[in-house]
């Protein structure tokens, strides 16, 4: 009925964009989570581990699941900035794209409630863009299954690396690690158990006004512990999460998708 096989055959073999087109996996029965340029599977899809394919989390700001606009919506029905930012961090740490749907009203306007959420998310993303855009998953996605710490990474030099690689390796001189901390630790100590330090390891906090704040750390249980005591909220770009930039950590040979 949809003529999906015929259309896809034309799209990938004969169309003017056949060499560059990207499609999702929603093309009919038996295609979702299997076929396509990237996987979306079902709405609100968040895999438990790092996938071997590019993927997207199709989410909506309405907790009720609506992708349209509901006139009866209340503040309690909408994702909080903290919930949306947490979801964003979890998605990018696993190599996904975060699609957050916002439904305009009948006049095509974004209501103030939605606008507030988008502005708060935007402030966080803008302040931490280095740790979000042009990054890839690290060899570890999070510290532990219950930890509030999630990672992304970037390479200083990508010469010789597959541009379509799923994750970045951990090389002391080449890899930059970004640790997203989603909740403030009660003891003001952030434990990064997956980061093995060297004598050259440097830790900086993404601070307000696009400034980095040097942080002190100690070696703890094979990883590092970063002391954030004395840092008040004015020094943080966002009240919902903060990000640490770690450079020159030790080499590690781990395959997260193996």
CSV table of C-alpha atoms in Angstrom, one decimal:
chain,number,residue,atom,x,y,z
A,1,UNK,CA,0.0,0.0,0.0
A,2,UNK,CA,2.8,2.4,0.8
A,3,UNK,CA,5.0,1.2,-2.1
A,4,UNK,CA,8.0,1.4,0.3
A,5,UNK,CA,10.2,-1.1,-1.5
A,6,UNK,CA,9.7,0.6,-4.9
A,7,UNK,CA,10.3,4.1,-3.5
A,8,UNK,CA,13.4,3.1,-1.5
A,9,UNK,CA,14.8,1.3,-4.5
A,10,UNK,CA,14.4,4.5,-6.6
A,11,UNK,CA,15.7,6.7,-3.7
A,12,UNK,CA,18.9,4.7,-3.2
A,13,UNK,CA,19.6,3.7,-6.8
A,14,UNK,CA,18.3,6.5,-9.1
A,15,UNK,CA,17.4,9.7,-7.2
A,16,UNK,CA,19.6,12.8,-7.4
A,17,UNK,CA,20.5,12.3,-3.7
A,18,UNK,CA,21.1,8.6,-3.8
A,19,UNK,CA,24.7,8.9,-2.5
A,20,UNK,CA,23.9,11.3,0.4
A,21,UNK,CA,20.3,10.6,1.5
A,22,UNK,CA,19.7,9.4,5.0
A,23,UNK,CA,16.5,7.6,6.0
A,24,UNK,CA,15.1,6.3,9.3
A,25,UNK,CA,13.8,2.7,9.8
A,26,UNK,CA,10.0,3.4,9.8
A,27,UNK,CA,9.1,2.0,6.4
A,28,UNK,CA,6.6,-0.7,7.3
A,29,UNK,CA,6.3,-4.0,9.1
A,30,UNK,CA,9.6,-5.7,9.8
A,31,UNK,CA,11.8,-2.7,9.1
A,32,UNK,CA,11.9,-0.8,12.4
A,33,UNK,CA,15.1,-1.4,14.4
A,34,UNK,CA,16.5,-3.3,11.5
A,35,UNK,CA,16.8,-1.3,8.3
A,36,UNK,CA,17.5,2.3,7.4
A,37,UNK,CA,20.4,4.8,7.6
A,38,UNK,CA,19.7,5.2,11.3
A,39,UNK,CA,17.4,3.5,13.8
A,40,UNK,CA,14.5,5.0,15.6
A,41,UNK,CA,12.7,1.8,16.7
A,42,UNK,CA,9.8,2.9,18.9
A,43,UNK,CA,9.2,6.4,20.3
A,44,UNK,CA,11.2,7.2,23.4
A,45,UNK,CA,13.8,4.6,22.4
A,46,UNK,CA,16.8,4.6,24.7
A,47,UNK,CA,19.1,1.4,24.4
A,48,UNK,CA,20.7,-0.1,27.4
A,49,UNK,CA,24.2,-0.1,25.8
A,50,UNK,CA,26.1,1.5,23.0
A,51,UNK,CA,24.5,0.4,19.7
A,52,UNK,CA,26.6,-0.5,16.6
A,53,UNK,CA,24.4,1.7,14.4
A,54,UNK,CA,23.5,5.4,14.4
A,55,UNK,CA,20.2,5.9,16.1
A,56,UNK,CA,17.7,8.5,17.3
A,57,UNK,CA,15.5,9.0,20.4
A,58,UNK,CA,12.2,10.4,19.2
A,59,UNK,CA,10.8,12.1,22.3
A,60,UNK,CA,8.2,14.7,23.0
A,61,UNK,CA,8.1,17.4,25.6
A,62,UNK,CA,4.6,16.3,26.6
A,63,UNK,CA,4.8,13.6,29.2
A,64,UNK,CA,1.5,12.3,28.0
A,65,UNK,CA,3.1,11.3,24.8
A,66,UNK,CA,1.3,13.6,22.5
A,67,UNK,CA,3.2,15.0,19.5
A,68,UNK,CA,0.5,17.6,18.9
A,69,UNK,CA,-0.6,20.5,21.0
A,70,UNK,CA,-3.1,19.9,23.8
A,71,UNK,CA,-5.1,22.9,25.1
A,72,UNK,CA,-5.5,21.2,28.5
A,73,UNK,CA,-1.8,20.7,29.1
A,74,UNK,CA,-0.4,21.9,32.5
A,75,UNK,CA,3.1,22.5,33.8
A,76,UNK,CA,3.1,19.1,35.5
A,77,UNK,CA,2.5,17.4,32.1
A,78,UNK,CA,5.7,18.8,30.6
A,79,UNK,CA,9.2,17.5,30.9
A,80,UNK,CA,11.2,19.6,33.4
A,81,UNK,CA,14.5,21.1,32.2
A,82,UNK,CA,16.3,18.6,34.4
A,83,UNK,CA,14.4,15.6,32.8
A,84,UNK,CA,15.1,16.8,29.3
A,85,UNK,CA,18.8,17.6,29.9
A,86,UNK,CA,19.2,14.2,31.6
A,87,UNK,CA,17.7,12.5,28.6
A,88,UNK,CA,19.8,14.5,26.2
A,89,UNK,CA,23.0,13.5,28.0
A,90,UNK,CA,22.1,9.8,28.1
A,91,UNK,CA,21.3,9.8,24.4
A,92,UNK,CA,24.5,11.5,23.2
A,93,UNK,CA,26.6,9.4,25.6
A,94,UNK,CA,25.4,6.4,23.6
A,95,UNK,CA,25.9,8.0,20.2
A,96,UNK,CA,22.3,8.9,19.5
A,97,UNK,CA,20.5,12.0,18.2
A,98,UNK,CA,18.0,13.5,20.5
A,99,UNK,CA,14.8,14.6,18.8
A,100,UNK,CA,12.6,16.6,21.2
A,101,UNK,CA,9.2,17.4,19.7
A,102,UNK,CA,7.3,20.6,20.7
A,103,UNK,CA,3.8,21.1,19.3
A,104,UNK,CA,2.8,24.6,18.3
A,105,UNK,CA,-0.8,25.8,19.0
A,106,UNK,CA,-3.4,26.4,16.3
A,107,UNK,CA,-1.8,29.8,15.4
A,108,UNK,CA,1.6,28.2,14.9
A,109,UNK,CA,3.0,29.7,18.2
A,110,UNK,CA,5.1,28.0,20.8
A,111,UNK,CA,3.4,28.7,24.2
A,112,UNK,CA,5.4,30.3,27.0
A,113,UNK,CA,5.5,27.0,29.0
A,114,UNK,CA,7.3,25.2,26.1
A,115,UNK,CA,9.4,28.3,25.4
A,116,UNK,CA,10.7,28.3,29.0
A,117,UNK,CA,11.8,24.6,28.7
A,118,UNK,CA,13.5,25.2,25.4
A,119,UNK,CA,15.4,28.2,26.7
A,120,UNK,CA,16.6,26.3,29.7
A,121,UNK,CA,17.8,23.4,27.5
A,122,UNK,CA,19.3,25.9,25.1
A,123,UNK,CA,21.3,27.6,27.8
A,124,UNK,CA,22.8,24.2,28.9
A,125,UNK,CA,23.6,23.1,25.3
A,126,UNK,CA,25.2,26.5,24.4
A,127,UNK,CA,27.4,26.6,27.5
A,128,UNK,CA,28.6,23.0,26.9
A,129,UNK,CA,28.6,22.9,23.1
A,130,UNK,CA,32.2,21.6,23.0
A,131,UNK,CA,31.2,18.5,25.0
A,132,UNK,CA,28.1,17.9,22.8
A,133,UNK,CA,28.7,18.8,19.2
A,134,UNK,CA,31.3,17.0,17.2
A,135,UNK,CA,31.8,14.5,20.0
A,136,UNK,CA,31.4,10.7,20.1
A,137,UNK,CA,30.8,8.2,22.8
A,138,UNK,CA,33.8,7.3,24.9
A,139,UNK,CA,34.9,3.8,25.7
A,140,UNK,CA,32.6,4.0,28.8
A,141,UNK,CA,29.1,5.6,28.5
A,142,UNK,CA,28.6,6.0,32.3
A,143,UNK,CA,30.5,5.5,35.5
A,144,UNK,CA,28.1,2.8,36.9
A,145,UNK,CA,24.6,1.7,36.1
A,146,UNK,CA,23.3,4.0,38.9
A,147,UNK,CA,25.8,6.8,38.7
A,148,UNK,CA,24.8,10.3,37.7
A,149,UNK,CA,28.0,10.6,35.6
A,150,UNK,CA,27.8,10.2,31.8
A,151,UNK,CA,30.6,10.6,29.2
A,152,UNK,CA,31.3,11.9,25.7
A,153,UNK,CA,34.8,12.3,24.1
A,154,UNK,CA,36.7,14.0,21.3
A,155,UNK,CA,40.0,13.4,19.6
A,156,UNK,CA,42.6,16.2,19.1
A,157,UNK,CA,43.8,14.5,15.9
A,158,UNK,CA,41.5,12.3,13.8
A,159,UNK,CA,44.0,11.5,11.0
A,160,UNK,CA,43.7,7.9,10.1
A,161,UNK,CA,40.5,7.3,12.0
A,162,UNK,CA,37.2,6.1,10.4
A,163,UNK,CA,34.9,9.2,10.4
A,164,UNK,CA,32.0,6.8,10.9
A,165,UNK,CA,33.4,5.2,14.0
A,166,UNK,CA,31.0,4.5,16.7
A,167,UNK,CA,33.2,5.6,19.6
A,168,UNK,CA,36.6,7.2,20.3
A,169,UNK,CA,39.4,5.2,21.8
A,170,UNK,CA,41.2,6.3,25.0
A,171,UNK,CA,44.7,7.6,24.0
A,172,UNK,CA,46.5,9.7,26.6
A,173,UNK,CA,47.8,12.4,24.3
A,174,UNK,CA,44.8,12.4,21.9
A,175,UNK,CA,41.5,11.9,23.8
A,176,UNK,CA,39.6,14.5,25.6
A,177,UNK,CA,36.9,13.2,28.0
A,178,UNK,CA,33.8,15.1,29.0
A,179,UNK,CA,32.0,14.0,32.2
A,180,UNK,CA,28.4,15.1,32.5
A,181,UNK,CA,27.4,15.2,36.2
A,182,UNK,CA,23.6,15.1,36.5
A,183,UNK,CA,23.2,15.7,40.2
A,184,UNK,CA,25.2,17.5,42.9
A,185,UNK,CA,27.0,15.0,45.2
A,186,UNK,CA,26.1,15.3,48.8
A,187,UNK,CA,29.8,15.4,49.9
A,188,UNK,CA,30.9,17.7,47.1
A,189,UNK,CA,33.1,15.0,45.7
A,190,UNK,CA,32.6,13.7,42.1
A,191,UNK,CA,33.9,10.2,41.7
A,192,UNK,CA,35.0,9.3,38.2
A,193,UNK,CA,35.9,5.6,38.5
A,194,UNK,CA,36.5,5.1,34.8
A,195,UNK,CA,39.1,7.8,34.4
A,196,UNK,CA,42.6,6.5,35.1
A,197,UNK,CA,44.9,9.4,35.9
A,198,UNK,CA,48.5,10.1,34.9
A,199,UNK,CA,51.0,12.6,36.1
A,200,UNK,CA,49.8,14.9,33.3
A,201,UNK,CA,46.0,14.6,33.8
A,202,UNK,CA,44.2,17.9,33.9
A,203,UNK,CA,40.6,18.5,34.9
A,204,UNK,CA,38.6,21.7,34.2
A,205,UNK,CA,35.0,22.7,34.9
A,206,UNK,CA,32.8,24.3,32.3
A,207,UNK,CA,32.1,27.6,34.1
A,208,UNK,CA,29.9,30.5,33.4
A,209,UNK,CA,30.7,33.0,30.7
A,210,UNK,CA,32.5,30.4,28.6
A,211,UNK,CA,35.3,30.2,31.1
A,212,UNK,CA,37.1,27.0,32.3
A,213,UNK,CA,37.7,26.6,36.0
A,214,UNK,CA,40.8,24.4,37.0
A,215,UNK,CA,39.8,21.7,39.4
A,216,UNK,CA,41.9,19.7,41.9
A,217,UNK,CA,41.5,15.9,42.1
A,218,UNK,CA,42.9,12.9,44.0
A,219,UNK,CA,43.3,9.3,42.9
A,220,UNK,CA,40.6,7.1,44.3
A,221,UNK,CA,39.9,3.4,43.7
A,222,UNK,CA,41.8,3.4,40.4
A,223,UNK,CA,39.9,6.5,39.2
A,224,UNK,CA,39.8,10.1,40.3
A,225,UNK,CA,37.8,12.1,42.8
A,226,UNK,CA,37.2,15.8,41.9
A,227,UNK,CA,36.5,18.2,44.8
A,228,UNK,CA,33.8,20.8,43.9
A,229,UNK,CA,33.3,22.3,47.3
A,230,UNK,CA,33.5,26.0,47.4
A,231,UNK,CA,31.8,26.4,44.0
A,232,UNK,CA,28.6,28.3,44.2
A,233,UNK,CA,25.8,28.2,41.5
A,234,UNK,CA,26.9,31.6,39.9
A,235,UNK,CA,30.0,29.8,38.7
A,236,UNK,CA,27.9,27.2,36.8
A,237,UNK,CA,26.2,27.9,33.5
A,238,UNK,CA,23.1,25.8,34.4
A,239,UNK,CA,21.6,24.6,37.6
A,240,UNK,CA,20.6,21.3,36.1
A,241,UNK,CA,23.9,19.6,35.4
A,242,UNK,CA,27.6,20.4,35.1
A,243,UNK,CA,30.4,19.2,32.9
A,244,UNK,CA,34.1,18.3,33.6
A,245,UNK,CA,36.7,18.3,30.9
A,246,UNK,CA,39.5,15.8,31.4
A,247,UNK,CA,42.7,15.7,29.4
A,248,UNK,CA,45.7,13.4,29.4
A,249,UNK,CA,44.1,10.5,31.2
A,250,UNK,CA,45.9,7.1,30.9
A,251,UNK,CA,45.6,4.9,27.8
A,252,UNK,CA,42.9,2.3,28.0
A,253,UNK,CA,42.1,-0.5,25.4
A,254,UNK,CA,38.4,-1.1,25.8
A,255,UNK,CA,35.9,-2.0,23.1
A,256,UNK,CA,32.5,-0.8,24.4
A,257,UNK,CA,30.6,-2.5,21.6
A,258,UNK,CA,32.5,-5.8,21.5
